[in-house]
Amino acid sequence: MANSERLDGRQDGSAFAELDRYRDKWREAPLGSDTDGRMFSSDLLAMSDEKLLAAWDAMAGRRYGGEIGWLGPLYFDTFRASHVLELGSGLGFDGIRFAEAGALWTFADIVPDNLDVIRRIACLKGLSDRVRFHLIDDDLSFSALPADYDVIWVFGSIHHVPFEIARKEALEALSHLKPAGRWMELVYPRERWLREGAPAFEEWGKLTDGERTPWAEWHDIEKVRRRLFPAPFRTVLDFEFCSHNYRWFDLQYASDRPFRLDDFDVDLLSRETVLSNASISLKAGARRTLKAQSFRCPAGLFAPAAELDLAGAIRGLQGDRAFLPGIAVDIDCTVDRGSVGFGLVDVAGAYLPGAETVVESGPDSRRVTLRATAGDLPSKLIIRNLRSGCRSAFTMRSAAVRIAG
Ligand SMILES: C[S@@+](CC[C@H](N)C(=O)[O-])C[C@H]1O[C@@H](n2cnc3c(N)ncnc32)[C@H](O)[C@@H]1O
């Protein structure tokens, strides 16, 4: 498949995900919640049926009564008689619960013993005809599965492998999702990563999921969208809970056709116009320093610091194309002090609904992506101060406009 070869950077079409080190970690699966500890699934498999069921039920009971207990009441009705594919099912607490309530659940995991535990639990609970299993191999293929899933459920799993592996896996799984199907995912937010010292992702996994964890990576909505790109999604839910420890996304695949990567002209979608420093104009009171890349906002909440004229770049991208699905503006920046808003405005200077992203100061470089649909194209990007009593400061490394689905 030409497109996937381009995406994974290999020309021989071979699998690039070597999952053994992740498999070795995840033979020890979480017992329902982050505070409940972990257990080797082989130890659970060594138990008698009676003991296994009692142990599993006790763990499941704590999970359903804990911080994510709301998942059941929120989704029982949505999932009844629906086909759900779960990536990274662990010991199967969510899938068994929803299968008991009428869902048809496919458990997929990289660890065979984890799947064997669920297989036994499903059998003991009389659910064997409502569930199926898929062992994810290094080729990250789901081709043995049907292509008509209503939902893909990803609960704290693929953020434990590096972004490019997770992206390849997600795109493989997406070709098994129905039009208008849902992608639901629990991730760890960036706020938690910052609070815990902004460690390398190889180190962060040890803090989030125990000493043997090789990887944990923060995600926000844009990172999840980048992982799923070019499949278009609209946001149904996006919120953090438990003191910024978790973030929940419920996204709907916004197309009436099944997703096929080969249907997309990836070269066209990745074409962009890079905006130069020259196209950034300063607003009154703002200051630019350090080779024209660092900015200090004027005093006052909401005071604009700089604006980028987008009209020319958008015209350039449009060329003589009859249809422009929409555009995205990507900005790589660091906010050094305070809070900064990056927002799109229309020709009349009015902010486009939902098109402002607020970035708080922090040590890491951020990629901010702002989107606009064809019917609502912006004329400018405005950057403004959003911290009261502070002249926020930021550094912009690049800005570019591209076509987006
Ligand atoms: C933190 S546990 C979460 C398990 C379960 N979803 C839960 O909430 O209890 C991570 C699970 O994801 C699986 N996993 C790790 N990397 C994966 C990947 N790239 N694809 C699918 N599953 C993966 C692990 O084997 C493990 O079962």
Tab-separated table of C-alpha atoms and ligand atoms in Angstrom:
chain	number	residue	atom	x	y	z
A	1	MET	CA	0.000	0.000	0.000
A	2	ALA	CA	1.824	3.087	-1.249
A	3	ASN	CA	0.406	5.510	1.312
A	4	SER	CA	1.282	3.422	4.341
A	5	GLU	CA	4.809	2.975	3.036
A	6	ARG	CA	5.108	6.738	2.921
A	7	LEU	CA	3.670	7.096	6.405
A	8	ASP	CA	5.954	4.635	8.129
A	9	GLY	CA	8.969	5.682	6.124
A	10	ARG	CA	9.767	2.135	4.927
A	11	GLN	CA	9.822	1.202	1.278
A	12	ASP	CA	9.764	-2.584	1.692
A	13	GLY	CA	6.271	-2.630	3.219
A	14	SER	CA	7.486	-4.654	6.237
A	15	ALA	CA	6.085	-4.184	9.711
A	16	PHE	CA	8.018	-1.678	11.773
A	17	ALA	CA	6.470	-2.115	15.211
A	18	GLU	CA	8.517	-4.358	17.425
A	19	LEU	CA	6.148	-4.831	20.278
A	20	ASP	CA	7.996	-7.390	22.421
A	21	ARG	CA	9.223	-4.948	25.052
A	22	TYR	CA	5.664	-3.618	25.425
A	23	ARG	CA	4.272	-7.160	25.545
A	24	ASP	CA	6.694	-8.036	28.313
A	25	LYS	CA	5.478	-5.126	30.437
A	26	TRP	CA	1.790	-5.625	29.832
A	27	ARG	CA	1.755	-9.309	30.816
A	28	GLU	CA	1.220	-7.542	34.150
A	29	ALA	CA	-2.177	-5.921	33.704
A	30	PRO	CA	-3.810	-3.241	35.865
A	31	LEU	CA	-6.354	-4.501	38.383
A	32	GLY	CA	-9.140	-2.154	37.409
A	33	SER	CA	-7.740	1.273	38.309
A	34	ASP	CA	-4.373	2.989	38.659
A	35	THR	CA	-4.564	2.755	42.439
A	36	ASP	CA	-5.389	-0.969	42.558
A	37	GLY	CA	-1.977	-2.246	41.497
A	38	ARG	CA	-1.197	-4.864	38.831
A	39	MET	CA	-0.965	-8.605	38.456
A	40	PHE	CA	0.604	-10.983	35.926
A	41	SER	CA	-2.206	-12.447	33.847
A	42	SER	CA	-0.386	-15.814	33.930
A	43	ASP	CA	-0.958	-15.832	37.732
A	44	LEU	CA	-4.658	-15.241	37.194
A	45	LEU	CA	-4.738	-18.039	34.614
A	46	ALA	CA	-3.208	-20.432	37.181
A	47	MET	CA	-6.260	-19.974	39.469
A	48	SER	CA	-9.246	-22.304	39.595
A	49	ASP	CA	-12.383	-21.049	37.802
A	50	GLU	CA	-14.012	-20.228	41.096
A	51	LYS	CA	-11.069	-18.213	42.426
A	52	LEU	CA	-10.466	-16.455	39.124
A	53	LEU	CA	-14.088	-15.349	38.857
A	54	ALA	CA	-14.169	-14.139	42.467
A	55	ALA	CA	-10.904	-12.184	42.014
A	56	TRP	CA	-12.040	-10.692	38.691
A	57	ASP	CA	-15.486	-9.725	40.052
A	58	ALA	CA	-13.919	-7.993	43.064
A	59	MET	CA	-11.615	-5.944	40.800
A	60	ALA	CA	-14.429	-5.127	38.376
A	61	GLY	CA	-16.667	-4.038	41.257
A	62	ARG	CA	-14.057	-1.542	42.428
A	63	ARG	CA	-13.636	-0.201	38.896
A	64	TYR	CA	-17.365	0.249	38.279
A	65	GLY	CA	-17.776	2.027	41.634
A	66	GLY	CA	-14.674	4.216	41.200
A	67	GLU	CA	-13.626	7.292	39.280
A	68	ILE	CA	-14.732	5.939	35.893
A	69	GLY	CA	-18.006	4.442	37.081
A	70	TRP	CA	-19.847	6.994	34.887
A	71	LEU	CA	-18.842	5.143	31.699
A	72	GLY	CA	-21.590	2.548	32.214
A	73	PRO	CA	-24.563	4.879	32.671
A	74	LEU	CA	-23.244	7.107	29.863
A	75	TYR	CA	-22.819	4.376	27.235
A	76	PHE	CA	-25.033	1.359	28.116
A	77	ASP	CA	-27.779	2.510	25.738
A	78	THR	CA	-25.380	3.601	22.974
A	79	PHE	CA	-23.656	0.225	22.937
A	80	ARG	CA	-26.668	-2.107	23.153
A	81	ALA	CA	-26.486	-4.397	20.069
A	82	SER	CA	-23.497	-2.392	18.789
A	83	HIS	CA	-20.225	-3.870	17.607
A	84	VAL	CA	-17.298	-2.511	19.570
A	85	LEU	CA	-13.610	-3.104	18.889
A	86	GLU	CA	-11.383	-2.486	21.899
A	87	LEU	CA	-7.663	-1.793	21.428
A	88	GLY	CA	-5.747	-2.847	24.536
A	89	SER	CA	-8.396	-4.590	26.588
A	90	GLY	CA	-6.219	-5.584	29.576
A	91	LEU	CA	-8.330	-7.820	31.803
A	92	GLY	CA	-11.539	-6.869	30.002
A	93	PHE	CA	-13.385	-4.905	32.666
A	94	ASP	CA	-15.123	-2.521	30.250
A	95	GLY	CA	-15.935	-5.019	27.511
A	96	ILE	CA	-17.406	-7.654	29.831
A	97	ARG	CA	-19.561	-5.021	31.496
A	98	PHE	CA	-20.912	-3.723	28.180
A	99	ALA	CA	-21.311	-7.244	26.733
A	100	GLU	CA	-23.460	-8.107	29.771
A	101	ALA	CA	-25.568	-5.078	28.853
A	102	GLY	CA	-26.006	-6.224	25.235
A	103	ALA	CA	-22.920	-5.046	23.298
A	104	LEU	CA	-21.004	-7.313	20.897
A	105	TRP	CA	-17.397	-6.798	21.928
A	106	THR	CA	-14.097	-7.638	20.252
A	107	PHE	CA	-11.147	-7.662	22.658
A	108	ALA	CA	-7.815	-6.888	20.952
A	109	ASP	CA	-4.542	-6.796	22.835
A	110	ILE	CA	-0.825	-7.346	22.272
A	111	VAL	CA	-0.579	-9.891	25.153
A	112	PRO	CA	-2.015	-13.406	24.601
A	113	ASP	CA	-2.396	-14.151	28.339
A	114	ASN	CA	-4.521	-11.028	28.861
A	115	LEU	CA	-6.883	-12.226	26.145
A	116	ASP	CA	-6.941	-15.732	27.680
A	117	VAL	CA	-8.059	-14.329	31.041
A	118	ILE	CA	-10.962	-12.506	29.355
A	119	ARG	CA	-11.830	-15.592	27.293
A	120	ARG	CA	-12.205	-17.611	30.496
A	121	ILE	CA	-14.194	-14.882	32.272
A	122	ALA	CA	-16.537	-14.499	29.294
A	123	CYS	CA	-17.083	-18.260	29.235
A	124	LEU	CA	-17.737	-18.417	33.006
A	125	LYS	CA	-20.254	-15.596	32.654
A	126	GLY	CA	-22.029	-17.216	29.696
A	127	LEU	CA	-21.019	-14.424	27.303
A	128	SER	CA	-18.995	-16.423	24.778
A	129	ASP	CA	-21.434	-15.714	21.954
A	130	ARG	CA	-21.187	-11.933	22.477
A	131	VAL	CA	-17.398	-11.617	22.398
A	132	ARG	CA	-14.492	-12.307	20.086
A	133	PHE	CA	-10.727	-11.926	20.375
A	134	HIS	CA	-7.882	-10.572	18.295
A	135	LEU	CA	-4.188	-10.807	19.128
A	136	ILE	CA	-2.403	-7.720	17.750
A	137	ASP	CA	0.810	-8.796	16.057
A	138	ASP	CA	3.804	-6.696	15.030
A	139	ASP	CA	2.153	-6.061	11.657
A	140	LEU	CA	-0.579	-4.147	13.572
A	141	SER	CA	-3.140	-5.671	11.231
A	142	PHE	CA	-6.830	-6.134	11.988
A	143	SER	CA	-7.582	-7.752	8.643
A	144	ALA	CA	-9.026	-10.878	10.328
A	145	LEU	CA	-11.837	-8.727	11.750
A	146	PRO	CA	-15.024	-7.409	10.130
A	147	ALA	CA	-15.133	-3.863	8.768
A	148	ASP	CA	-18.389	-2.735	10.352
A	149	TYR	CA	-17.602	-1.737	13.925
A	150	ASP	CA	-19.795	0.979	15.420
A	151	VAL	CA	-17.206	1.992	17.981
A	152	ILE	CA	-13.467	1.722	18.560
A	153	TRP	CA	-12.772	1.844	22.309
A	154	VAL	CA	-9.233	2.685	23.426
A	155	PHE	CA	-8.873	2.887	27.169
A	156	GLY	CA	-5.367	3.915	28.234
A	157	SER	CA	-3.577	1.596	25.814
A	158	ILE	CA	-2.020	2.908	22.613
A	159	HIS	CA	-0.591	5.977	24.370
A	160	HIS	CA	1.865	3.415	25.775
A	161	VAL	CA	3.650	3.084	22.424
A	162	PRO	CA	5.427	5.896	20.520
A	163	PHE	CA	3.220	8.154	18.391
A	164	GLU	CA	4.226	6.718	14.982
A	165	ILE	CA	3.418	3.137	16.041
A	166	ALA	CA	0.121	4.220	17.581
A	167	ARG	CA	-0.690	6.158	14.397
A	168	LYS	CA	-0.108	3.169	12.156
A	169	GLU	CA	-2.174	0.950	14.459
A	170	ALA	CA	-4.982	3.510	14.690
A	171	LEU	CA	-5.184	3.913	10.902
A	172	GLU	CA	-5.272	0.110	10.477
A	173	ALA	CA	-8.096	-0.135	13.028
A	174	LEU	CA	-9.981	2.809	11.487
A	175	SER	CA	-10.552	0.932	8.257
A	176	HIS	CA	-12.816	-1.355	10.364
A	177	LEU	CA	-15.045	1.502	11.572
A	178	LYS	CA	-18.432	2.253	10.001
A	179	PRO	CA	-19.235	5.712	8.604
A	180	ALA	CA	-20.387	7.904	11.505
A	181	GLY	CA	-18.830	5.412	13.934
A	182	ARG	CA	-17.131	6.577	17.121
A	183	TRP	CA	-13.555	6.649	18.381
A	184	MET	CA	-13.554	6.747	22.179
A	185	GLU	CA	-10.317	7.066	24.083
A	186	LEU	CA	-8.915	7.664	27.537
A	187	VAL	CA	-5.499	9.354	27.586
A	188	TYR	CA	-3.198	11.071	30.053
A	189	PRO	CA	-3.296	14.855	29.572
A	190	ARG	CA	-0.338	17.158	29.147
A	191	GLU	CA	-1.218	18.916	32.425
A	192	ARG	CA	-0.444	15.709	34.317
A	193	TRP	CA	2.852	15.300	32.462
A	194	LEU	CA	3.855	18.897	33.346
A	195	ARG	CA	2.867	18.424	36.986
A	196	GLU	CA	4.992	15.300	37.150
A	197	GLY	CA	8.086	17.125	35.907
A	198	ALA	CA	7.774	16.896	32.094
A	199	PRO	CA	9.928	13.736	31.901
A	200	ALA	CA	10.953	11.906	28.727
A	201	PHE	CA	8.170	9.537	27.645
A	202	GLU	CA	10.460	6.545	28.354
A	203	GLU	CA	10.621	7.731	31.968
A	204	TRP	CA	7.076	8.962	32.365
A	205	GLY	CA	5.597	5.473	31.944
A	206	LYS	CA	7.363	4.436	35.149
A	207	LEU	CA	5.495	7.166	37.045
A	208	THR	CA	2.097	6.548	35.485
A	209	ASP	CA	2.027	2.737	35.267
A	210	GLY	CA	4.910	1.287	37.262
A	211	GLU	CA	8.631	0.599	37.023
A	212	ARG	CA	8.502	-1.794	34.049
A	213	THR	CA	6.542	0.557	31.766
A	214	PRO	CA	8.548	1.453	28.624
A	215	TRP	CA	6.465	4.427	27.402
A	216	ALA	CA	3.666	6.862	28.252
A	217	GLU	CA	2.901	9.896	26.096
A	218	TRP	CA	0.513	12.793	26.852
A	219	HIS	CA	-2.284	13.566	24.413
A	220	ASP	CA	-4.655	16.392	23.736
A	221	ILE	CA	-7.381	16.575	21.109
A	222	GLU	CA	-5.021	17.826	18.400
A	223	LYS	CA	-2.521	15.055	19.008
A	224	VAL	CA	-5.288	12.466	18.770
A	225	ARG	CA	-6.526	14.109	15.555
A	226	ARG	CA	-2.988	14.094	14.147
A	227	ARG	CA	-2.798	10.403	14.964
A	228	LEU	CA	-6.035	9.766	13.066
A	229	PHE	CA	-5.281	12.148	10.152
A	230	PRO	CA	-6.490	12.256	7.387
A	231	ALA	CA	-9.680	10.633	8.728
A	232	PRO	CA	-12.058	13.487	9.652
A	233	PHE	CA	-13.618	13.483	13.130
A	234	ARG	CA	-16.023	15.746	14.961
A	235	THR	CA	-15.801	16.061	18.732
A	236	VAL	CA	-18.697	14.678	20.769
A	237	LEU	CA	-16.991	14.883	24.180
A	238	ASP	CA	-13.594	16.154	25.296
A	239	PHE	CA	-12.963	16.675	28.989
A	240	GLU	CA	-10.455	16.107	31.768
A	241	PHE	CA	-11.376	14.536	35.053
A	242	CYS	CA	-9.834	13.392	38.315
A	243	SER	CA	-7.690	16.491	38.884
A	244	HIS	CA	-6.181	16.457	35.369
A	245	ASN	CA	-5.125	12.794	35.655
A	246	TYR	CA	-7.217	11.626	32.703
A	247	ARG	CA	-8.811	12.989	29.579
A	248	TRP	CA	-11.777	11.449	27.774
A	249	PHE	CA	-12.437	11.821	24.054
A	250	ASP	CA	-15.561	10.685	22.265
A	251	LEU	CA	-15.179	11.473	18.553
A	252	GLN	CA	-17.418	10.730	15.593
A	253	TYR	CA	-15.992	9.729	12.219
A	254	ALA	CA	-17.356	12.527	10.033
A	255	SER	CA	-17.694	10.813	6.672
A	256	ASP	CA	-20.335	8.807	4.845
A	257	ARG	CA	-17.645	6.506	3.390
A	258	PRO	CA	-15.563	3.899	5.191
A	259	PHE	CA	-12.021	5.101	5.849
A	260	ARG	CA	-9.415	3.934	3.333
A	261	LEU	CA	-6.031	5.582	3.495
A	262	ASP	CA	-5.548	4.949	-0.220
A	263	ASP	CA	-8.570	7.184	-0.966
A	264	PHE	CA	-6.580	10.185	0.216
A	265	ASP	CA	-3.988	12.057	-1.713
A	266	VAL	CA	-1.614	12.314	1.215
A	267	ASP	CA	0.799	14.480	-0.782
A	268	LEU	CA	-1.907	17.047	-1.410
A	269	LEU	CA	-3.064	17.007	2.200
A	270	SER	CA	0.451	17.559	3.442
A	271	ARG	CA	1.060	20.557	1.156
A	272	GLU	CA	1.371	23.743	3.209
A	273	THR	CA	2.293	27.380	2.967
A	274	VAL	CA	4.829	28.433	5.551
A	275	LEU	CA	4.184	31.912	6.880
A	276	SER	CA	7.292	34.023	7.258
A	277	ASN	CA	8.142	36.443	10.039
A	278	ALA	CA	7.502	39.188	7.546
A	279	SER	CA	3.793	38.373	7.500
A	280	ILE	CA	3.500	38.906	11.276
A	281	SER	CA	2.463	42.417	12.202
A	282	LEU	CA	2.731	43.726	15.753
A	283	LYS	CA	-0.161	45.429	17.538
A	284	ALA	CA	0.340	48.638	19.521
A	285	GLY	CA	2.289	48.082	22.705
A	286	ALA	CA	3.557	44.632	21.807
A	287	ARG	CA	7.283	44.019	21.699
A	288	ARG	CA	9.309	41.693	19.498
A	289	THR	CA	12.797	40.553	20.516
A	290	LEU	CA	15.340	37.843	19.839
A	291	LYS	CA	15.656	37.722	16.079
A	292	ALA	CA	12.024	38.727	15.626
A	293	GLN	CA	10.662	35.460	17.076
A	294	SER	CA	9.913	36.201	20.733
A	295	PHE	CA	7.004	38.426	21.645
A	296	ARG	CA	5.770	40.251	24.702
A	297	CYS	CA	2.071	41.118	24.847
A	298	PRO	CA	0.828	44.605	25.668
A	299	ALA	CA	-0.591	45.088	29.163
A	300	GLY	CA	-4.249	44.222	29.628
A	301	LEU	CA	-6.409	41.142	29.479
A	302	PHE	CA	-7.393	40.298	25.853
A	303	ALA	CA	-4.844	42.780	24.439
A	304	PRO	CA	-3.778	41.599	20.975
A	305	ALA	CA	-0.014	41.198	20.503
A	306	ALA	CA	0.388	40.168	16.889
A	307	GLU	CA	-1.579	39.137	13.851
A	308	LEU	CA	-0.816	36.957	10.872
A	309	ASP	CA	-2.480	37.664	7.557
A	310	LEU	CA	-3.759	34.323	6.215
A	311	ALA	CA	-5.709	35.426	3.158
A	312	GLY	CA	-2.836	35.174	0.671
A	313	ALA	CA	-1.741	31.764	1.929
A	314	ILE	CA	-5.295	30.425	1.722
A	315	ARG	CA	-5.731	31.787	-1.813
A	316	GLY	CA	-2.449	30.095	-2.739
A	317	LEU	CA	-3.592	26.742	-1.374
A	318	GLN	CA	-6.955	27.028	-3.053
A	319	GLY	CA	-5.418	27.679	-6.486
A	320	ASP	CA	-8.067	26.767	-9.039
A	321	ARG	CA	-9.563	23.959	-6.952
A	322	ALA	CA	-13.345	24.076	-7.042
A	323	PHE	CA	-13.622	22.685	-3.511
A	324	LEU	CA	-11.497	23.405	-0.472
A	325	PRO	CA	-12.664	21.131	2.380
A	326	GLY	CA	-11.189	23.399	5.045
A	327	ILE	CA	-7.881	24.694	6.303
A	328	ALA	CA	-5.692	24.214	9.351
A	329	VAL	CA	-3.129	26.626	10.726
A	330	ASP	CA	-0.237	25.012	12.632
A	331	ILE	CA	1.874	27.096	14.979
A	332	ASP	CA	4.918	25.803	16.817
A	333	CYS	CA	5.492	27.930	19.872
A	334	THR	CA	6.528	28.117	23.491
A	335	VAL	CA	4.631	30.279	25.959
A	336	ASP	CA	7.300	31.608	28.285
A	337	ARG	CA	5.069	33.566	30.653
A	338	GLY	CA	1.331	33.893	31.331
A	339	SER	CA	-1.351	32.631	28.955
A	340	VAL	CA	-1.666	33.316	25.251
A	341	GLY	CA	-4.672	32.882	22.958
A	342	PHE	CA	-4.252	31.926	19.302
A	343	GLY	CA	-7.490	32.633	17.448
A	344	LEU	CA	-8.867	32.885	13.925
A	345	VAL	CA	-10.949	35.869	12.847
A	346	ASP	CA	-13.118	36.424	9.793
A	347	VAL	CA	-12.917	39.322	7.334
A	348	ALA	CA	-15.011	41.485	9.660
A	349	GLY	CA	-12.536	40.865	12.503
A	350	ALA	CA	-14.971	38.668	14.497
A	351	TYR	CA	-13.567	35.582	16.232
A	352	LEU	CA	-14.682	32.373	14.533
A	353	PRO	CA	-16.639	30.173	16.918
A	354	GLY	CA	-14.453	27.687	18.754
A	355	ALA	CA	-11.340	28.761	16.849
A	356	GLU	CA	-9.216	30.049	19.725
A	357	THR	CA	-6.745	27.876	21.591
A	358	VAL	CA	-5.311	29.021	24.897
A	359	VAL	CA	-1.768	27.969	25.716
A	360	GLU	CA	-0.489	28.292	29.267
A	361	SER	CA	3.177	28.901	29.989
A	362	GLY	CA	5.236	25.725	30.233
A	363	PRO	CA	8.658	24.323	29.475
A	364	ASP	CA	7.866	22.459	26.289
A	365	SER	CA	7.301	23.475	22.716
A	366	ARG	CA	3.641	23.288	21.671
A	367	ARG	CA	2.001	22.621	18.336
A	368	VAL	CA	-1.240	24.623	18.184
A	369	THR	CA	-3.612	23.697	15.371
A	370	LEU	CA	-6.587	25.879	14.515
A	371	ARG	CA	-9.162	24.671	12.027
A	372	ALA	CA	-11.762	26.338	9.858
A	373	THR	CA	-14.247	24.858	7.443
A	374	ALA	CA	-14.726	25.966	3.843
A	375	GLY	CA	-17.819	28.012	4.733
A	376	ASP	CA	-16.004	29.876	7.481
A	377	LEU	CA	-12.520	30.667	6.193
A	378	PRO	CA	-10.498	33.105	8.314
A	379	SER	CA	-8.681	36.191	7.156
A	380	LYS	CA	-6.255	36.499	10.069
A	381	LEU	CA	-4.804	34.777	13.073
A	382	ILE	CA	-4.689	36.971	16.162
A	383	ILE	CA	-2.457	36.253	19.142
A	384	ARG	CA	-3.516	37.911	22.379
A	385	ASN	CA	-2.795	38.153	26.076
A	386	LEU	CA	-5.109	36.012	28.173
A	387	ARG	CA	-3.565	36.394	31.630
A	388	SER	CA	-4.914	39.199	33.776
A	389	GLY	CA	-2.236	41.384	35.382
A	390	CYS	CA	0.571	39.877	33.310
A	391	ARG	CA	2.264	40.750	30.054
A	392	SER	CA	2.395	37.243	28.637
A	393	ALA	CA	5.411	36.306	26.531
A	394	PHE	CA	5.782	33.692	23.834
A	395	THR	CA	8.175	32.447	21.182
A	396	MET	CA	6.978	31.395	17.735
A	397	ARG	CA	9.095	28.937	15.817
A	398	SER	CA	6.925	28.434	12.762
A	399	ALA	CA	3.479	28.986	11.370
A	400	ALA	CA	1.985	27.283	8.342
A	401	VAL	CA	-1.376	26.956	6.617
A	402	ARG	CA	-2.464	23.674	5.025
A	403	ILE	CA	-5.547	22.013	3.574
A	404	ALA	CA	-7.406	19.918	6.147
A	405	GLY	CA	-10.316	17.511	5.866
B	1	LIG	C1	-2.984	0.309	31.144
B	1	LIG	S1	-3.559	-1.178	30.441
B	1	LIG	C2	-5.265	-0.785	30.216
B	1	LIG	C3	-6.120	-2.015	30.129
B	1	LIG	C4	-7.607	-1.774	30.024
B	1	LIG	N1	-7.955	-0.983	28.860
B	1	LIG	C5	-8.126	-1.144	31.289
B	1	LIG	O1	-8.554	0.007	31.224
B	1	LIG	O2	-8.106	-1.801	32.326
B	1	LIG	C6	-2.902	-1.189	28.843
B	1	LIG	C7	-3.346	-2.338	27.983
B	1	LIG	O3	-3.064	-2.009	26.645
B	1	LIG	C8	-2.356	-3.053	26.026
B	1	LIG	N2	-1.488	-2.421	25.031
B	1	LIG	C9	-0.301	-1.784	25.200
B	1	LIG	N3	0.133	-1.302	24.023
B	1	LIG	C10	-0.801	-1.623	23.108
B	1	LIG	C11	-0.938	-1.390	21.712
B	1	LIG	N4	-0.028	-0.734	21.019
B	1	LIG	N5	-2.042	-1.859	21.108
B	1	LIG	C12	-3.002	-2.516	21.777
B	1	LIG	N6	-2.911	-2.786	23.096
B	1	LIG	C13	-1.836	-2.334	23.747
B	1	LIG	C14	-1.631	-3.755	27.137
B	1	LIG	O4	-1.325	-5.091	26.811
B	1	LIG	C15	-2.631	-3.643	28.267
B	1	LIG	O5	-3.545	-4.688	28.226
